[in-house]
Amino acid sequence: MAKASFPASFPAKDQQFFDPEVQTLPREQLLTLQWQRLKRQWERIWTTPVPFFARKFAAAGATAKDLQTFADLRRLPTTNKDELRQSEAEHPPFGDYRGAPPEQAVRLGTSTGTSGRPTLILWTRKDLEVDYCASFRARWRWGIRPGMCLANAHPFGSNAGGWHFSHGIEGLGILNVPSGPPGSDEEIRDVLEVWRRLRPDAYRLFGNVATRFAEAARAWGLDPERDLNLRIAGDHPAEQYAMVSSGLEALPLLGSACAERDGAHVAEDLAVVEVIDRHTGQP
Amino acid sequence: MAKASFPASFPAKDQQFFDPEVQTLPREQLLTLQWQRLKRQWERIWTTPVPFFARKFAAAGATAKDLQTFADLRRLPTTNKDELRQSEAEHPPFGDYRGAPPEQAVRLGTSTGTSGRPTLILWTRKDLEVDYCASFRARWRWGIRPGMCLANAHPFGSNAGGWHFSHGIEGLGILNVPSGPPGSDEEIRDVLEVWRRLRPDAYRLFGNVATRFAEAARAWGLDPERDLNLRIAGDHPAEQYAMVSSGLEALPLLGSACAERDGAHVAEDLAVVEVIDRHTGQP
């Protein structure tokens, strides 16, 4: 995996994978890599330590010696957002569940708050590098290539999406046109003027955002497709934002969907994924 | 000058300059460095070429051989924004004044449009690295140091300020809390809740933005200073945004103000500055 924030060079445009060395690693080597990385995280819980997880696993009867195979993962309790919220409330402001000391973090974001009070997200510089590398793979998977121009309207601020998305685009040598979510009429018009001048090769807009920009363009006498190269695929966000996959877009290191638009690829060198029955809580 | 997007290591906290090797270069060596870099830009005009400037200087009677000393700069015509706008209109969308081919650019921004139609700003990956390195120096000059937590409310999207500011903060090992400009009441409240939990060591907010957040905090029953560590210095943006300097904050590679709050430091290795009489147009 490339270490720098920007990759040193680009793959050939017709290459299927951005990072074939990792993405096509033989199964056995992949499992070895997974295991090394999982083990390192596990040991960190007991040696750094990470009090929240040490407490939680100890309460379930697990010690540092109790992770010997992947199968042992199934005997460990899962964690939900409420527990993270509680940890942050009891050990303000960051909780005691962080894998790195908060003073090593360089960026703060907040979760969306869908299920309750937003939790705080911290990234160290290493975390950002891992996220960006995963983002390069995911964006490449969409078929966008160096030399193209892509407009996006992701929000920024404490929302991590815009940052990681943009860096993934820029690192590939694609001209990123960060246009922000639609704001005032004047702001929308400024954005449309830029799009009219550039006619980007591609857009990444959620459906409602694309519709809002398209309506504003028509009100201004423009034809979105002819003048902006902006096509409205359908009302559902999944239709406009091709190859979106449940939640994965916001967590680039987990993986992403591809041109098949049927399921998603998991970045197995970076994440061990366990599928849980939401009703029973069991794997 | 460090090449990576993130510096490899941090200076000691009590060190005056972020990059003393360049920032305290003996005058003669600095002039040599300036000259090498200026000469490289000059040659690019004729060899890359950069048609806009080649045309403009040729019309003024200058050839590739006519820049032999810094003094020769004074005989060259200056350029204003209207000419860049005209170049973009005649050679859409990017004009013909760019020092690098537009297909090498990875990020697009727009100028503020203060004096007319916004011009398009392009950054190559090299441009971003130079900007970020200049930003590290400028932020260090403010006295903020690794381990601190700083909240800012810069806009993003096609506005370059938020990106460059944030990267300058994060590269120094400071926890960046990008909070976005004040939006809806709900968004403001979410931001205030984060600030309440963190009590950042420092804020960088323009005066009107600071006032808006402070008023919202009071309406919510909070004392901005006690609960958020947010002090309102005064109504004028220059009072709230300590050490702001005319325009320089938005163009980090030119330089920045310092704790003396009297003038600004110019990054002389990166920019040759000529002071022009705005009425006569003469140096």
XYZ file of C-alpha atoms in Angstrom:
566
model
C 0.000 0.000 0.000
C 1.333 3.410 -0.961
C 2.244 5.462 2.092
C 2.213 8.978 0.714
C -0.912 11.120 0.652
C -0.586 11.244 -3.108
C 0.332 8.060 -4.972
C 3.778 8.251 -6.580
C 2.423 7.215 -9.968
C -0.797 6.151 -11.640
C -1.690 2.733 -13.006
C -2.293 2.385 -16.752
C -5.784 3.643 -17.564
C -7.004 0.220 -18.695
C -5.740 -1.489 -15.552
C -8.607 -3.040 -13.609
C -7.338 -2.451 -10.082
C -5.727 0.630 -8.622
C -3.442 -1.374 -6.349
C -3.324 -4.890 -7.840
C -0.559 -6.028 -5.497
C -2.953 -5.873 -2.551
C -6.270 -6.144 -4.371
C -5.402 -9.430 -6.073
C -3.316 -10.928 -3.289
C -3.665 -14.746 -3.225
C -6.210 -15.780 -0.603
C -3.708 -17.353 1.750
C -1.418 -14.305 1.770
C -4.419 -12.038 2.253
C -5.476 -14.025 5.315
C -1.936 -13.789 6.687
C -1.943 -10.008 6.208
C -5.415 -9.734 7.771
C -4.306 -11.782 10.724
C -1.123 -9.744 11.310
C -3.110 -6.527 11.298
C -5.953 -7.875 13.413
C -3.476 -9.222 15.951
C -1.749 -5.836 16.144
C -5.076 -4.123 16.897
C -5.940 -6.784 19.443
C -2.650 -6.407 21.283
C -3.067 -2.676 21.335
C -6.237 -3.124 23.406
C -4.230 -4.677 26.231
C -0.902 -2.881 25.938
C -1.712 0.697 24.849
C -4.250 0.065 26.513
C -7.690 0.870 25.124
C -9.671 0.807 28.392
C -13.149 0.606 26.868
C -12.425 -2.573 24.903
C -10.182 -4.112 27.558
C -13.032 -3.691 30.076
C -15.655 -4.969 27.681
C -13.762 -8.065 26.608
C -12.594 -8.828 30.139
C -16.230 -8.685 31.271
C -16.981 -11.293 28.604
C -14.238 -13.466 30.055
C -11.616 -12.803 27.367
C -7.937 -12.134 28.075
C -5.114 -11.009 25.802
C -4.442 -14.688 25.001
C -7.945 -15.462 23.797
C -7.611 -14.409 20.174
C -5.766 -17.250 18.470
C -7.787 -17.676 15.267
C -10.363 -15.723 13.280
C -13.017 -18.038 14.728
C -12.328 -16.578 18.183
C -13.735 -13.257 16.943
C -17.224 -14.758 17.043
C -16.999 -15.297 20.780
C -16.288 -11.618 21.439
C -19.200 -9.268 22.133
C -20.048 -6.717 19.429
C -20.105 -2.971 20.080
C -22.848 -0.508 19.190
C -22.992 3.258 18.922
C -24.777 3.722 22.252
C -21.783 2.266 24.050
C -19.459 4.730 22.282
C -21.770 7.595 23.229
C -21.732 6.420 26.827
C -17.933 6.181 26.827
C -17.708 9.764 25.529
C -20.121 10.940 28.232
C -18.184 9.200 31.015
C -14.723 10.152 29.727
C -15.264 13.491 27.977
C -14.716 14.556 25.360
C -13.275 11.601 23.432
C -14.271 8.565 25.491
C -11.802 5.804 26.305
C -12.301 3.669 23.214
C -9.651 5.252 20.954
C -6.865 3.157 19.490
C -4.433 6.102 19.501
C -3.968 8.901 22.039
C -6.277 11.806 21.059
C -3.302 14.201 21.081
C -2.012 12.382 18.001
C -5.187 13.212 16.077
C -5.106 15.989 13.498
C -8.700 16.060 12.319
C -12.035 15.880 14.040
C -15.358 14.993 12.463
C -18.748 14.085 13.836
C -20.996 11.176 12.999
C -24.302 11.984 11.346
C -26.321 11.498 14.509
C -28.817 9.175 12.812
C -29.184 7.001 15.906
C -28.644 9.638 18.608
C -26.105 12.178 19.795
C -23.272 12.414 17.217
C -20.040 10.725 18.274
C -16.688 12.373 17.650
C -14.456 10.899 14.964
C -10.695 11.394 15.220
C -8.102 10.799 12.522
C -4.379 10.613 13.075
C -2.194 11.325 10.071
C -1.776 7.571 9.628
C -5.560 7.145 9.655
C -5.906 9.749 6.915
C -3.305 7.998 4.788
C -5.086 4.650 5.127
C -8.446 6.237 4.313
C -7.045 8.023 1.276
C -5.388 4.877 -0.072
C -8.678 3.019 0.286
C -10.415 5.930 -1.415
C -8.045 5.740 -4.413
C -9.032 2.112 -4.953
C -12.731 2.856 -4.627
C -12.723 5.807 -7.015
C -10.671 3.868 -9.559
C -13.291 1.131 -9.339
C -15.877 3.628 -10.588
C -14.016 3.849 -13.884
C -12.879 7.454 -13.517
C -9.339 7.990 -14.773
C -6.486 10.551 -14.703
C -7.184 13.561 -16.919
C -10.948 13.546 -16.340
C -12.848 16.356 -14.645
C -15.333 15.480 -11.909
C -17.703 17.771 -10.001
C -18.990 16.815 -6.572
C -21.259 18.590 -4.119
C -20.292 16.885 -0.880
C -20.487 18.950 2.279
C -17.330 19.626 4.298
C -17.026 21.035 7.775
C -17.260 18.253 10.315
C -18.629 15.908 7.648
C -15.765 13.669 6.582
C -17.240 12.674 3.230
C -16.195 15.697 1.209
C -12.596 15.544 2.384
C -12.014 11.884 1.757
C -13.918 11.865 -1.494
C -11.982 14.863 -2.787
C -8.616 13.518 -1.797
C -9.418 10.212 -3.497
C -10.214 12.103 -6.700
C -7.219 14.429 -6.591
C -4.791 11.656 -5.772
C -5.814 9.936 -9.005
C -4.882 12.963 -11.106
C -8.516 13.808 -11.798
C -9.502 17.483 -11.745
C -11.687 17.792 -8.667
C -14.383 20.475 -8.786
C -15.640 20.686 -5.189
C -18.863 22.624 -5.549
C -20.420 22.329 -2.107
C -24.045 21.409 -1.417
C -26.563 23.806 -3.008
C -26.725 27.005 -0.942
C -28.277 30.374 -1.753
C -29.586 31.135 -5.258
C -26.472 33.183 -5.866
C -24.179 30.347 -4.788
C -26.058 27.857 -6.965
C -25.740 30.196 -9.913
C -21.989 30.565 -9.349
C -21.644 26.781 -9.312
C -23.740 26.375 -12.471
C -21.598 28.967 -14.215
C -18.467 26.966 -13.395
C -20.088 23.723 -14.586
C -21.253 25.432 -17.778
C -17.723 26.553 -18.487
C -16.161 23.167 -17.715
C -18.822 20.618 -18.752
C -17.301 18.064 -16.321
C -16.789 14.508 -17.593
C -18.556 13.164 -14.528
C -20.606 14.240 -11.534
C -21.087 12.679 -8.146
C -24.264 14.159 -6.689
C -26.945 12.575 -4.602
C -30.304 12.519 -6.377
C -31.982 15.377 -4.549
C -28.897 17.559 -4.996
C -28.675 16.795 -8.711
C -32.366 17.590 -9.108
C -32.022 20.900 -7.313
C -29.082 21.997 -9.469
C -30.863 20.812 -12.638
C -34.016 22.758 -11.779
C -31.983 25.886 -11.104
C -30.196 25.410 -14.434
C -33.494 25.163 -16.325
C -34.821 28.253 -14.551
C -31.706 30.005 -15.808
C -32.394 28.900 -19.396
C -29.850 26.078 -19.506
C -30.359 22.480 -20.577
C -28.598 20.425 -17.877
C -27.471 17.669 -20.230
C -26.495 19.800 -23.219
C -24.964 22.721 -21.345
C -23.571 21.076 -18.214
C -23.187 17.418 -19.234
C -25.393 16.686 -16.208
C -27.800 13.787 -16.613
C -30.549 13.090 -14.109
C -30.837 9.339 -13.739
C -33.827 9.103 -11.441
C -35.351 10.207 -8.196
C -33.724 7.664 -5.969
C -30.252 8.680 -4.796
C -28.919 5.248 -5.749
C -29.820 5.918 -9.365
C -28.091 9.261 -9.565
C -25.110 8.328 -7.482
C -24.156 5.290 -9.498
C -22.589 2.439 -7.602
C -23.469 3.660 -4.155
C -23.454 0.913 -1.543
C -25.080 0.880 1.836
C -22.919 2.994 4.093
C -19.667 1.989 2.471
C -19.183 5.277 0.633
C -18.846 7.074 3.937
C -16.370 4.546 5.284
C -13.928 4.189 2.411
C -11.667 1.773 4.185
C -14.406 -0.839 4.314
C -14.744 -1.028 0.552
C -17.062 0.166 -2.193
C -19.396 -0.851 -4.977
C -18.241 -1.310 -8.571
C -19.540 -1.060 -12.107
C -21.498 -4.312 -11.674
C -23.799 -2.441 -9.276
C -24.579 -5.624 -7.412
C -23.125 -5.696 -3.928
C -19.784 -4.246 -2.959
C -16.102 -5.072 -2.693
C -14.656 -5.224 0.787
C -11.110 -3.975 1.385
C -10.170 -7.191 3.134
C -6.630 -6.126 3.899
C -8.015 -3.237 5.946
C -11.163 -4.629 7.513
C -12.425 -7.958 8.798
C -16.162 -7.901 8.179
C -18.609 -9.858 10.302
C -22.252 -10.000 9.239
C -24.594 -9.713 12.200
C -28.272 -10.613 12.362
C -29.787 -7.319 13.463
C -32.530 -9.063 15.423
C -30.528 -11.671 17.290
C -27.234 -9.751 17.418
C -25.504 -12.989 16.447
C -23.029 -13.463 13.557
C 11.405 22.938 1.839
C 9.696 19.712 2.837
C 8.201 17.934 -0.167
C 5.618 15.721 1.455
C 2.066 16.866 2.107
C 2.713 16.281 5.772
C 6.042 17.364 7.256
C 8.185 14.423 8.358
C 8.692 15.888 11.820
C 7.844 18.958 13.852
C 10.205 21.661 15.079
C 10.666 22.082 18.829
C 7.711 24.005 20.246
C 9.846 26.973 21.286
C 11.482 27.261 17.876
C 10.705 30.608 16.267
C 10.486 29.498 12.640
C 8.820 26.448 11.192
C 11.440 26.044 8.473
C 14.491 28.000 9.672
C 16.705 26.683 6.880
C 14.733 28.683 4.320
C 13.217 31.327 6.575
C 16.580 32.543 7.889
C 18.602 32.009 4.736
C 21.394 34.623 4.432
C 20.301 37.442 2.126
C 22.695 36.582 -0.669
C 21.664 32.923 -0.790
C 18.003 33.928 -0.670
C 18.486 36.180 -3.679
C 20.226 33.345 -5.529
C 17.314 31.006 -4.772
C 14.796 33.673 -5.802
C 16.649 34.251 -9.033
C 16.848 30.543 -9.909
C 13.134 30.137 -9.368
C 12.181 33.345 -11.153
C 14.361 32.390 -14.109
C 12.681 28.976 -14.303
C 9.237 30.602 -14.442
C 10.451 33.083 -17.026
C 11.855 30.377 -19.292
C 8.662 28.430 -19.003
C 6.809 31.342 -20.631
C 8.829 30.890 -23.815
C 9.430 27.156 -23.860
C 6.288 25.537 -22.407
C 5.027 28.035 -23.726
C 2.539 30.168 -21.816
C 0.922 31.988 -24.770
C -0.773 34.753 -22.777
C 2.449 35.987 -21.181
C 4.627 35.347 -24.241
C 2.217 37.511 -26.289
C 2.007 40.193 -23.651
C 5.740 40.519 -23.083
C 6.524 40.304 -26.797
C 4.070 43.155 -27.390
C 6.055 45.164 -24.839
C 9.208 44.431 -26.838
C 10.638 41.770 -24.492
C 12.207 38.513 -25.672
C 13.342 35.440 -23.750
C 16.764 37.100 -23.328
C 15.457 40.252 -21.699
C 15.343 39.100 -18.086
C 18.930 39.280 -16.879
C 18.533 40.916 -13.461
C 15.744 41.605 -10.970
C 15.769 45.217 -12.207
C 14.522 44.014 -15.602
C 11.253 43.011 -13.928
C 10.330 46.679 -13.644
C 10.332 47.092 -17.409
C 7.779 44.323 -17.877
C 4.087 45.233 -17.974
C 1.967 44.164 -14.998
C -1.118 41.959 -15.350
C -4.560 42.557 -13.903
C -7.584 40.364 -13.327
C -9.506 41.714 -16.330
C -6.831 40.353 -18.638
C -7.127 36.906 -17.043
C -10.912 37.042 -17.427
C -10.482 37.972 -21.077
C -8.028 35.130 -21.639
C -10.528 32.677 -20.123
C -13.293 34.047 -22.362
C -11.163 33.765 -25.508
C -9.659 30.370 -24.670
C -12.354 28.642 -22.608
C -12.490 27.390 -20.035
C -9.025 27.914 -18.547
C -7.514 30.701 -20.672
C -3.982 30.477 -22.027
C -2.143 31.970 -19.068
C -1.486 28.759 -17.103
C 2.053 27.754 -16.204
C 1.182 24.040 -16.342
C -1.124 22.139 -18.712
C -4.654 22.116 -17.198
C -4.770 18.306 -17.483
C -2.107 18.195 -14.763
C -4.380 20.055 -12.355
C -6.145 18.115 -9.615
C -8.183 20.823 -7.928
C -10.284 23.686 -9.148
C -11.334 26.733 -7.179
C -12.848 30.058 -8.109
C -11.777 33.555 -7.177
C -14.154 35.553 -5.004
C -15.430 37.659 -7.890
C -14.841 40.929 -6.026
C -13.800 42.765 -9.184
C -15.956 40.912 -11.733
C -16.617 37.426 -13.074
C -14.723 34.881 -10.922
C -11.618 33.441 -12.546
C -10.828 29.745 -12.289
C -7.940 28.698 -10.073
C -6.123 25.452 -10.822
C -3.708 23.583 -8.590
C -1.405 20.808 -9.684
C -0.220 18.431 -6.983
C 3.050 20.364 -6.891
C 1.116 23.617 -6.398
C -0.743 22.102 -3.454
C 2.503 20.972 -1.865
C 4.033 24.441 -2.176
C 0.886 26.064 -0.777
C 0.757 23.653 2.143
C 4.416 24.174 3.018
C 3.868 27.935 3.002
C 0.782 27.405 5.138
C 2.785 25.436 7.743
C 5.129 28.397 8.155
C 2.286 30.880 8.419
C 0.312 28.894 10.974
C 3.442 28.281 13.072
C 3.993 32.037 13.036
C 0.664 32.461 14.823
C 2.073 30.627 17.809
C -0.139 27.547 17.554
C 1.729 24.348 18.309
C 1.410 20.533 18.024
C -1.062 19.083 20.522
C -3.377 22.088 20.510
C -6.979 21.982 19.318
C -8.177 24.675 16.914
C -11.676 25.278 15.538
C -12.188 27.126 12.272
C -15.302 28.010 10.304
C -13.847 28.516 6.847
C -16.051 27.638 3.904
C -14.979 24.881 1.502
C -16.412 24.020 -1.874
C -14.739 26.088 -4.551
C -13.316 28.418 -1.887
C -9.682 27.451 -1.413
C -9.288 28.982 2.035
C -10.754 26.172 4.095
C -8.655 23.505 2.408
C -5.329 25.244 2.680
C -5.984 26.530 6.156
C -7.000 23.080 7.371
C -4.073 21.317 5.808
C -1.699 23.850 7.363
C -3.200 23.089 10.775
C -3.264 19.317 10.403
C 0.265 19.161 9.039
C 1.470 20.787 12.260
C -0.055 18.051 14.407
C -2.794 20.336 15.690
C -6.292 18.874 16.044
C -8.289 20.630 13.344
C -12.001 21.098 14.056
C -13.437 22.220 10.708
C -16.846 23.551 11.669
C -18.040 25.212 8.474
C -19.583 28.677 8.248
C -22.748 29.087 10.364
C -25.657 27.398 8.575
C -29.123 26.509 9.842
C -29.999 26.831 13.538
C -29.678 23.076 13.832
C -26.219 23.072 12.231
C -25.058 25.918 14.481
C -26.290 24.026 17.509
C -24.429 20.887 16.430
C -21.237 22.930 16.075
C -21.714 24.597 19.465
C -22.230 21.205 21.056
C -18.891 20.019 19.652
C -17.135 23.181 20.834
C -18.724 22.825 24.269
C -17.397 19.302 24.545
C -13.904 20.197 23.318
C -13.331 23.779 24.530
C -10.749 24.328 21.739
C -7.456 26.004 22.670
C -7.893 28.440 19.799
C -10.415 29.622 17.220
C -9.952 31.200 13.834
C -13.228 32.897 12.969
C -13.878 36.127 11.181
C -15.583 38.692 13.417
C -19.110 38.395 12.069
C -18.921 34.596 12.215
C -17.646 34.625 15.795
C -20.420 37.012 16.783
C -23.094 34.840 15.193
C -21.883 31.711 16.972
C -21.550 33.604 20.274
C -25.096 34.958 20.025
C -26.443 31.503 19.278
C -24.514 30.139 22.274
C -26.031 32.752 24.603
C -29.518 32.042 23.262
C -28.849 28.422 24.172
C -27.885 29.376 27.732
C -24.112 29.087 27.281
C -21.425 31.609 28.163
C -19.141 31.671 25.091
C -15.950 32.295 27.052
C -16.620 30.002 30.005
C -18.283 27.148 28.152
C -16.593 27.284 24.741
C -13.338 29.148 25.441
C -14.521 31.549 22.714
C -13.609 35.183 23.259
C -15.078 37.966 21.128
C -12.339 40.516 20.535
C -14.278 43.185 18.688
C -16.532 43.954 15.779
C -13.868 44.401 13.161
C -12.755 41.124 11.569
C -9.111 42.096 12.059
C -9.656 42.134 15.818
C -11.243 38.714 16.001
C -9.028 37.071 13.440
C -5.761 38.011 15.093
C -2.858 38.660 12.788
C -4.858 38.860 9.602
C -3.060 40.708 6.821
C -4.502 42.257 3.714
C -5.199 39.413 1.334
C -2.220 37.359 2.393
C -4.246 34.838 4.367
C -5.948 33.708 1.180
C -2.660 33.412 -0.696
C -0.498 31.502 1.754
C 2.512 31.327 -0.498
C 2.903 35.088 -0.413
C 3.399 35.208 3.329
C 1.475 36.101 6.462
C 1.269 38.360 9.476
C 2.851 37.468 12.814
C 2.388 38.078 16.518
C 3.722 41.642 16.155
C 0.510 42.473 14.263
C 2.269 45.196 12.310
C 2.704 44.333 8.653
C 3.427 40.890 7.297
C 6.228 38.511 6.437
C 6.714 37.723 2.774
C 7.777 34.211 1.755
C 10.612 35.556 -0.348
C 11.784 32.173 -1.539
C 8.378 31.633 -3.132
C 7.364 35.077 -4.338
C 9.048 38.200 -5.672
C 6.858 41.071 -4.527
C 6.626 44.339 -6.416
C 4.711 47.222 -4.853
C 2.649 49.091 -7.430
C 1.130 52.550 -7.124
C -2.531 51.792 -7.747
C -3.100 55.158 -9.423
C -0.112 55.309 -11.754
C 0.342 51.545 -12.201
C 4.081 52.108 -11.727
C 6.348 50.250 -9.266
